[in-house]
Coordinates of C-alpha atoms (C1' of nucleotides) in Angstrom, one line a residue:
Chain A
M1 CA 21.7 -0.9 -28.6
A2 CA 25.3 -0.7 -27.7
E3 CA 26.0 2.4 -25.1
Q4 CA 27.2 5.0 -27.7
A5 CA 29.8 7.0 -25.5
A6 CA 29.3 10.3 -27.3
P7 CA 32.2 12.1 -28.2
R8 CA 32.1 15.2 -26.1
R9 CA 34.4 16.9 -23.8
A10 CA 35.3 15.1 -20.7
D11 CA 34.5 18.0 -18.5
A12 CA 30.8 17.3 -20.1
R13 CA 30.6 13.7 -19.5
R14 CA 31.9 14.3 -16.3
N15 CA 29.2 16.9 -15.2
E16 CA 26.4 14.7 -16.6
K17 CA 27.3 11.3 -14.5
A18 CA 27.4 14.3 -11.7
L19 CA 24.3 15.1 -12.3
L20 CA 22.5 11.8 -12.6
D21 CA 24.3 10.9 -9.3
A22 CA 22.9 14.2 -7.5
A23 CA 19.4 14.1 -9.1
A24 CA 19.2 10.7 -7.7
A25 CA 20.1 11.3 -4.1
A26 CA 18.0 14.4 -4.2
F27 CA 14.7 12.5 -5.8
V28 CA 15.1 10.2 -2.6
A29 CA 15.7 12.9 -0.3
A30 CA 13.1 15.5 -1.4
G31 CA 11.0 13.6 -4.3
V32 CA 11.3 14.4 -7.9
E33 CA 10.2 17.5 -7.9
A34 CA 13.2 18.5 -5.9
P35 CA 14.1 21.9 -7.2
V36 CA 16.5 22.4 -9.8
R37 CA 19.1 24.3 -8.0
D38 CA 19.0 21.9 -5.0
I39 CA 20.1 19.5 -7.9
A40 CA 22.8 21.6 -9.4
A41 CA 24.3 22.5 -6.3
R42 CA 24.5 18.8 -5.1
A43 CA 26.7 17.9 -8.3
G44 CA 28.3 21.4 -8.0
V45 CA 27.2 23.0 -11.0
G46 CA 25.1 26.1 -11.9
V47 CA 21.7 25.2 -12.9
G48 CA 22.6 26.4 -16.7
T49 CA 24.6 23.0 -16.9
V50 CA 21.2 21.1 -15.8
Y51 CA 19.5 22.2 -18.6
R52 CA 22.0 21.9 -21.0
H53 CA 22.2 18.3 -20.2
F54 CA 18.5 17.7 -19.5
P55 CA 16.1 20.1 -21.2
T56 CA 13.2 19.1 -19.1
R57 CA 13.0 18.1 -15.8
A58 CA 11.5 14.5 -17.1
D59 CA 14.5 14.0 -19.2
L60 CA 16.3 13.7 -16.0
V61 CA 13.9 12.1 -14.2
V62 CA 13.7 9.3 -17.3
A63 CA 17.6 9.0 -17.3
V64 CA 17.8 8.4 -13.1
Y65 CA 15.2 5.7 -13.5
R66 CA 15.6 4.0 -17.2
H67 CA 17.3 0.9 -16.0
Q68 CA 14.3 0.4 -13.5
V69 CA 11.8 0.8 -15.9
E70 CA 13.4 -1.2 -18.6
A71 CA 13.7 -3.8 -16.1
C72 CA 10.2 -3.6 -15.5
A73 CA 9.6 -4.0 -19.1
E74 CA 11.9 -7.2 -19.6
A75 CA 10.1 -9.0 -16.5
G76 CA 6.6 -8.9 -18.5
A77 CA 7.7 -11.9 -20.9
T78 CA 9.6 -13.9 -18.5
L79 CA 6.8 -13.7 -16.0
L80 CA 4.0 -15.0 -18.6
A81 CA 6.4 -17.7 -19.6
E82 CA 7.0 -18.7 -15.7
E83 CA 4.0 -18.3 -13.8
A84 CA 1.2 -20.9 -13.5
S85 CA -1.4 -18.6 -15.7
P86 CA -1.7 -15.4 -18.2
Y87 CA -3.3 -13.9 -14.6
A88 CA -0.9 -14.7 -12.2
A89 CA 1.6 -13.2 -14.6
L90 CA -0.3 -10.0 -14.9
A91 CA -0.7 -9.9 -11.0
R92 CA 2.7 -10.4 -10.2
W93 CA 4.2 -7.7 -13.2
I94 CA 1.8 -5.0 -11.8
D95 CA 3.4 -5.8 -8.4
L96 CA 6.4 -5.1 -10.0
F97 CA 5.2 -1.8 -11.6
V98 CA 3.4 -1.0 -7.8
D99 CA 6.6 -1.6 -5.9
F100 CA 8.7 0.5 -8.3
L101 CA 6.2 3.3 -8.2
V102 CA 5.8 3.3 -4.2
T103 CA 9.3 3.7 -3.3
K104 CA 10.3 6.4 -5.9
H105 CA 9.3 9.6 -3.9
G106 CA 6.5 11.5 -5.7
L107 CA 7.2 9.4 -9.2
A108 CA 3.5 8.3 -9.5
A109 CA 2.0 11.8 -9.0
A110 CA 4.5 13.2 -11.4
L111 CA 3.6 10.6 -13.8
H112 CA 0.0 12.3 -13.8
S113 CA 0.5 15.5 -12.8
D114 CA -1.7 17.8 -15.1
G115 CA 1.1 20.5 -16.0
G116 CA 3.1 20.0 -19.2
Q117 CA 6.2 19.6 -16.9
F118 CA 6.2 15.7 -17.1
D119 CA 4.7 14.6 -20.4
A120 CA 8.0 13.0 -21.6
L121 CA 8.1 11.2 -18.5
H122 CA 4.6 9.9 -18.8
A123 CA 5.2 9.3 -22.6
Y124 CA 8.3 7.4 -22.0
F125 CA 6.5 4.7 -19.6
L126 CA 3.7 4.2 -22.1
D127 CA 6.1 3.5 -24.9
R128 CA 8.0 1.2 -22.4
L129 CA 5.4 -0.3 -20.6
L130 CA 2.7 0.0 -22.6
P131 CA 3.0 -3.2 -24.7
V132 CA 4.2 -5.2 -21.8
G133 CA 0.6 -4.5 -20.1
T134 CA -1.1 -5.2 -23.5
T135 CA 0.4 -8.4 -23.9
L136 CA -0.5 -9.7 -20.5
L137 CA -3.9 -8.4 -20.6
D138 CA -4.7 -9.9 -24.1
A139 CA -3.3 -13.4 -22.9
A140 CA -5.2 -13.0 -19.8
V141 CA -8.5 -12.4 -21.3
A142 CA -7.6 -15.1 -24.0
S143 CA -7.4 -17.5 -21.0
G144 CA -10.6 -16.8 -19.9
E145 CA -9.6 -15.7 -17.1
I146 CA -10.6 -12.0 -16.8
R147 CA -13.2 -10.1 -18.5
P148 CA -12.4 -8.4 -21.7
G149 CA -12.6 -4.2 -22.5
L150 CA -10.6 -3.0 -20.4
R151 CA -7.3 -1.3 -22.1
A152 CA -4.2 -1.6 -20.8
Y153 CA -3.8 2.2 -20.8
E154 CA -6.7 2.2 -18.2
L155 CA -5.4 -0.3 -16.2
M156 CA -2.3 1.1 -15.7
R157 CA -3.4 4.8 -15.4
G158 CA -5.3 3.5 -12.6
V159 CA -3.0 1.6 -11.0
G160 CA -0.3 4.5 -11.2
N161 CA -3.1 6.4 -9.2
L162 CA -3.3 4.2 -6.7
C163 CA 0.2 4.3 -6.1
I164 CA -0.1 8.2 -5.3
G165 CA 0.8 9.3 -2.1
A166 CA 1.9 5.6 -1.1
D167 CA 4.7 6.7 0.4
S168 CA 4.1 9.7 3.2
D169 CA 0.9 8.4 4.3
P170 CA 0.9 5.2 6.3
G171 CA -2.4 4.6 6.5
Y172 CA -2.8 4.3 3.2
D173 CA -1.5 0.6 1.4
A174 CA -1.3 1.0 -2.2
R175 CA -0.6 -2.7 -2.9
R176 CA -3.6 -3.7 -1.0
L177 CA -5.9 -1.4 -3.1
V178 CA -4.4 -2.2 -6.8
G179 CA -4.8 -6.1 -5.4
L180 CA -8.8 -5.2 -5.1
L181 CA -8.5 -3.8 -8.6
I182 CA -7.0 -6.8 -10.2
A183 CA -9.2 -9.0 -8.0
G184 CA -11.9 -7.0 -9.8
L185 CA -11.0 -7.8 -13.0
R186 CA -11.6 -11.4 -12.6
R187 CA -14.5 -12.9 -14.7
A188 CA -17.7 -12.9 -13.1
D189 CA -18.8 -16.6 -13.0
Chain B
M1 CA -27.3 25.2 12.2
A2 CA -29.1 28.5 11.3
E3 CA -27.2 30.6 8.8
Q4 CA -25.5 33.2 11.4
A5 CA -25.0 36.2 9.4
A6 CA -22.1 37.3 10.9
P7 CA -22.2 41.2 12.3
R8 CA -19.6 42.1 10.3
R9 CA -19.2 45.3 7.9
A10 CA -21.1 45.4 4.7
D11 CA -18.3 45.8 2.3
A12 CA -16.9 42.6 3.9
R13 CA -20.0 40.4 3.7
R14 CA -20.1 41.8 0.0
N15 CA -16.2 40.9 -0.5
E16 CA -16.7 37.2 0.7
K17 CA -19.7 36.9 -1.4
A18 CA -17.6 38.4 -4.5
L19 CA -14.7 36.3 -3.6
L20 CA -16.9 32.9 -3.4
D21 CA -18.5 33.7 -6.9
A22 CA -15.1 34.2 -8.3
A23 CA -13.3 31.5 -7.1
A24 CA -15.9 29.2 -8.3
A25 CA -15.7 30.6 -11.7
A26 CA -11.9 30.5 -11.5
F27 CA -12.2 26.8 -10.5
V28 CA -14.1 25.7 -13.3
A29 CA -11.6 27.7 -15.8
A30 CA -8.6 26.8 -14.4
G31 CA -8.6 24.3 -11.5
V32 CA -8.9 24.3 -8.3
E33 CA -5.2 25.7 -8.3
A34 CA -6.0 29.0 -10.1
P35 CA -3.4 31.7 -9.1
V36 CA -4.8 33.6 -6.3
R37 CA -4.3 36.9 -7.9
D38 CA -6.3 35.3 -10.9
I39 CA -9.3 35.4 -8.1
A40 CA -8.8 38.3 -6.7
A41 CA -8.9 39.9 -9.8
R42 CA -12.4 38.3 -11.0
A43 CA -13.8 39.3 -7.7
G44 CA -12.2 43.3 -8.4
V45 CA -10.3 43.2 -4.9
G46 CA -6.8 43.0 -4.2
V47 CA -5.0 39.9 -3.0
G48 CA -4.6 41.0 0.7
T49 CA -8.8 40.5 0.9
V50 CA -8.7 37.1 -0.6
Y51 CA -6.1 35.6 2.3
R52 CA -8.0 37.9 4.7
H53 CA -11.4 35.9 4.0
F54 CA -9.9 32.6 3.6
P55 CA -6.5 32.3 5.1
T56 CA -5.6 29.5 3.4
R57 CA -6.8 28.2 -0.1
A58 CA -8.3 25.1 1.1
D59 CA -10.7 27.3 3.4
L60 CA -11.9 29.0 -0.2
V61 CA -12.3 25.3 -2.0
V62 CA -14.1 24.1 0.9
A63 CA -16.4 27.4 1.1
V64 CA -17.1 26.9 -2.4
Y65 CA -18.1 23.2 -2.7
R66 CA -19.1 22.4 0.9
H67 CA -22.6 22.7 0.2
Q68 CA -22.0 19.6 -2.6
V69 CA -20.0 17.4 0.4
E70 CA -22.8 17.8 2.8
A71 CA -25.3 16.8 0.1
C72 CA -23.0 13.6 -0.2
A73 CA -22.7 13.0 3.2
E74 CA -26.4 13.1 3.8
A75 CA -27.3 10.8 0.5
G76 CA -25.1 8.2 2.5
A77 CA -28.3 7.2 5.2
T78 CA -30.6 7.9 2.3
L79 CA -29.1 5.2 -0.1
L80 CA -28.5 2.4 3.1
A81 CA -32.1 2.7 3.6
E82 CA -33.5 2.5 0.0
E83 CA -31.4 0.6 -2.0
A84 CA -31.5 -3.2 -2.2
S85 CA -28.5 -3.9 0.0
P86 CA -25.6 -2.3 1.8
Y87 CA -23.7 -3.3 -0.6
A88 CA -25.8 -1.8 -3.5
A89 CA -25.9 1.3 -1.2
L90 CA -22.3 2.0 -0.8
A91 CA -21.8 1.5 -4.9
R92 CA -24.0 4.2 -5.5
W93 CA -22.5 6.0 -2.8
I94 CA -19.1 5.7 -4.2
D95 CA -20.6 6.9 -7.5
L96 CA -22.1 10.1 -6.4
F97 CA -18.3 10.6 -4.9
V98 CA -16.4 9.7 -8.2
D99 CA -19.2 12.1 -9.8
F100 CA -18.7 14.7 -7.8
L101 CA -14.9 14.5 -7.7
V102 CA -14.4 14.5 -11.7
T103 CA -16.8 17.3 -12.6
K104 CA -14.2 19.4 -10.1
H105 CA -11.2 20.2 -12.4
G106 CA -8.1 19.1 -10.4
L107 CA -10.1 18.9 -7.1
A108 CA -9.0 14.9 -6.7
A109 CA -5.6 15.9 -7.3
A110 CA -5.5 18.4 -4.7
L111 CA -7.2 16.3 -2.4
H112 CA -4.0 14.3 -2.3
S113 CA -1.3 17.0 -3.0
D114 CA 1.8 16.3 -1.0
G115 CA 2.3 20.2 0.0
G116 CA 0.6 21.1 3.0
Q117 CA -1.4 23.8 0.7
F118 CA -4.5 21.2 1.1
D119 CA -4.1 19.7 4.2
A120 CA -7.4 21.6 5.2
L121 CA -9.3 20.4 2.5
H122 CA -8.4 16.9 3.0
A123 CA -9.1 17.2 6.9
Y124 CA -12.8 18.5 5.9
F125 CA -13.6 15.6 3.5
L126 CA -12.6 13.1 5.6
D127 CA -14.7 14.6 8.6
R128 CA -17.6 14.9 6.3
L129 CA -17.2 11.5 4.5
L130 CA -15.3 9.2 6.6
P131 CA -18.3 8.5 8.7
V132 CA -20.5 7.7 6.2
G133 CA -18.4 5.5 4.1
T134 CA -17.4 3.5 7.3
T135 CA -21.1 2.8 7.8
L136 CA -21.8 1.9 4.6
L137 CA -19.0 -0.4 4.7
D138 CA -19.6 -1.8 7.9
A139 CA -23.3 -2.9 7.2
A140 CA -21.7 -4.2 3.5
V141 CA -19.4 -6.3 5.6
A142 CA -22.6 -7.3 8.0
S143 CA -24.4 -8.2 4.8
G144 CA -21.7 -10.7 3.9
E145 CA -21.6 -8.9 0.6
I146 CA -17.6 -7.9 0.6
R147 CA -14.7 -9.3 2.3
P148 CA -14.0 -7.2 5.8
G149 CA -10.8 -5.8 6.4
L150 CA -10.7 -2.5 4.5
R151 CA -11.3 0.8 6.1
A152 CA -13.2 3.5 5.0
Y153 CA -10.2 5.6 4.9
E154 CA -8.2 3.2 2.9
L155 CA -11.2 2.7 0.3
M156 CA -12.1 6.4 -0.2
R157 CA -8.4 7.5 -0.6
G158 CA -8.2 4.8 -3.1
V159 CA -11.2 5.8 -5.3
G160 CA -10.1 9.9 -4.7
N161 CA -6.9 8.9 -6.3
L162 CA -8.6 6.9 -9.0
C163 CA -10.6 10.1 -9.9
I164 CA -7.1 11.9 -10.3
G165 CA -6.7 13.7 -14.1
A166 CA -9.9 11.9 -14.8
D167 CA -10.9 15.1 -16.5
S168 CA -8.4 16.4 -19.1
D169 CA -7.7 12.6 -20.1
P170 CA -10.6 11.6 -22.5
G171 CA -8.7 8.1 -22.7
Y172 CA -9.1 7.7 -19.2
D173 CA -12.7 6.6 -17.5
A174 CA -12.0 6.7 -13.9
R175 CA -15.6 5.6 -13.3
R176 CA -14.6 2.1 -15.0
L177 CA -12.1 1.5 -12.5
V178 CA -13.5 2.6 -9.3
G179 CA -16.4 0.2 -10.7
L180 CA -13.7 -2.7 -10.8
L181 CA -12.0 -1.9 -7.5
I182 CA -15.6 -2.2 -5.7
A183 CA -16.4 -5.2 -7.7
G184 CA -13.1 -6.9 -6.6
L185 CA -14.9 -5.9 -2.4
R186 CA -17.1 -8.9 -3.5
R187 CA -16.5 -11.7 -0.8
A188 CA -14.9 -14.5 -3.0
D189 CA -17.3 -17.1 -2.7
Chain C
dT1 C1' 51.6 27.7 -27.4
dA2 C1' 47.5 29.7 -29.7
dC3 C1' 43.2 29.6 -30.8
dG4 C1' 38.4 28.2 -31.5
dA5 C1' 34.6 25.4 -30.3
dT6 C1' 32.6 23.4 -26.3
dA7 C1' 30.9 24.3 -21.9
dC8 C1' 29.9 26.3 -17.8
dG9 C1' 28.1 29.6 -14.0
dG10 C1' 25.0 32.4 -12.2
dA11 C1' 22.7 36.8 -13.0
dA12 C1' 18.2 38.0 -14.7
dC13 C1' 13.2 37.5 -15.7
dA14 C1' 8.5 35.9 -15.3
dG15 C1' 5.1 33.4 -12.2
dC16 C1' 3.7 32.0 -8.2
dG17 C1' 2.2 32.1 -2.6
dT18 C1' 2.2 35.2 1.1
dT19 C1' 3.2 38.9 4.4
dC20 C1' 2.7 43.4 5.6
dC21 C1' 1.4 47.9 6.3
dG22 C1' 0.0 52.8 4.5
dT23 C1' -4.7 54.2 3.0
dT24 C1' -9.7 53.8 2.4
dT25 C1' -14.4 53.6 4.3
dA26 C1' -18.3 51.9 7.1
dG27 C1' -20.9 52.5 10.9
dC28 C1' -21.9 54.9 14.5
dA29 C1' -22.4 58.9 18.0
dA30 C1' -22.2 63.6 19.0
Chain D
dT1 C1' -24.1 66.7 9.4
dT2 C1' -19.8 65.8 10.6
dG3 C1' -16.0 63.4 13.1
dC4 C1' -14.1 59.2 15.0
dT5 C1' -12.5 54.8 15.1
dA6 C1' -12.2 50.2 13.9
dA7 C1' -12.6 46.9 10.6
dA8 C1' -11.2 46.5 6.1
dC9 C1' -8.8 47.3 1.7
dG10 C1' -5.3 47.5 -1.9
dG11 C1' -1.3 46.1 -3.9
dA12 C1' 3.5 46.6 -3.3
dA13 C1' 7.4 44.1 -1.9
dC14 C1' 9.3 39.5 -0.5
dG15 C1' 11.1 34.9 -0.7
dC16 C1' 11.1 30.7 -3.3
dT17 C1' 9.9 28.4 -8.2
dG18 C1' 11.3 27.3 -13.3
dT19 C1' 13.8 29.0 -17.0
dT20 C1' 16.4 31.9 -20.3
dC21 C1' 21.1 33.8 -22.0
dC22 C1' 25.5 35.6 -22.9
dG23 C1' 30.1 37.0 -20.8
dT24 C1' 33.7 33.7 -19.2
dA25 C1' 36.4 29.8 -18.7
dT26 C1' 37.8 25.5 -20.0
dC27 C1' 39.0 21.7 -23.2
dG28 C1' 41.2 19.7 -27.2
dT29 C1' 44.0 20.3 -30.8
dA30 C1' 47.0 22.7 -34.1

DNA sequence: TACGATACGGAACAGCGTTCCGTTTAGCAA
DNA sequence: TTGCTAAACGGAACGCTGTTCCGTATCGTA
């Protein structure tokens, strides 16, 4: 678990850091689909260097957002322990997830893009967040607050989809629609 | 309303028909983002001819799916008249919309793509379907079945988003999630 | 200081959308 | 039938992507 400082050359470590900073800036300015050349230019390196450090675009995106995804994953257990009910915890956790997605230009769209470009990104999100979602969903089913039968994968996929384009369209409030979706989960009495 | 046979050259009319058929086939085989060159090759014409008949890709997509969008739009009034309640009519109409989207490879994604590539497509869908959605939504609010405050644009945008990737992912059932969203619309008693 | 492994940079290639213009052809008039 | 012109065609060419590849530069060390 400790941050293993890989015994690589100093310039390689420097460039990796520069690339992470440049990518973060480029993602904010132009979305996660920012041209590789732009990112390379921002970092002051050649495109070859980008691909050497991050073989696929997904690797770069994962590296940039890893901390925030980890934080979201870890928040699950905390919420379940602290909120008034499992359903409330689930709702709050989904809010965190939505806030993360809508503030990252184009990330939600990339997450579900058809091309195999972002498969590793998709896989990473699933690996880290799906177990948390499953735990929260199971708890809410067990407490009788929501109807059973929906898998966490579908829920999170649906929530992710609802976040697509939430930036860049002032007339569309993803949070509100996600709220309706979560409301629809409640057990019909 | 009558089909005005434009007084153009015979080869132009022939090629337009061939392009529509070719595009429909290409969309089925490779989605609505099928390369222009592929469509041109299927139709046996040059790429220049594609752009002459359909200046933007959106024009081509609209032309291919126009009939089905019209049918969906027209179904709104029928459902409102025939279903047991406005909410039931709304639900059935949304089902029609979802069925249309999920069976058209990549159409939902294109509808909300960030690039200005499909703006005209977006606009066409809005022009034809938004009034219908507004009517159904208003009726369901008036009948007291659903909570007020959600604009038809947001609802349809959300539904469209939920349909993204519904093909090509067997583990994701867009219809179910749309159902939950519609359920979430019900007035909380 | 010299050397080898490591890493770099950017030219080069492939696939896409889009434009542009020389060539072909349909339709008509003589 | 022939000739003419406007309409339409085809595809080369351009620009912008991602991605690969290899000659060159640099780091770390002996």
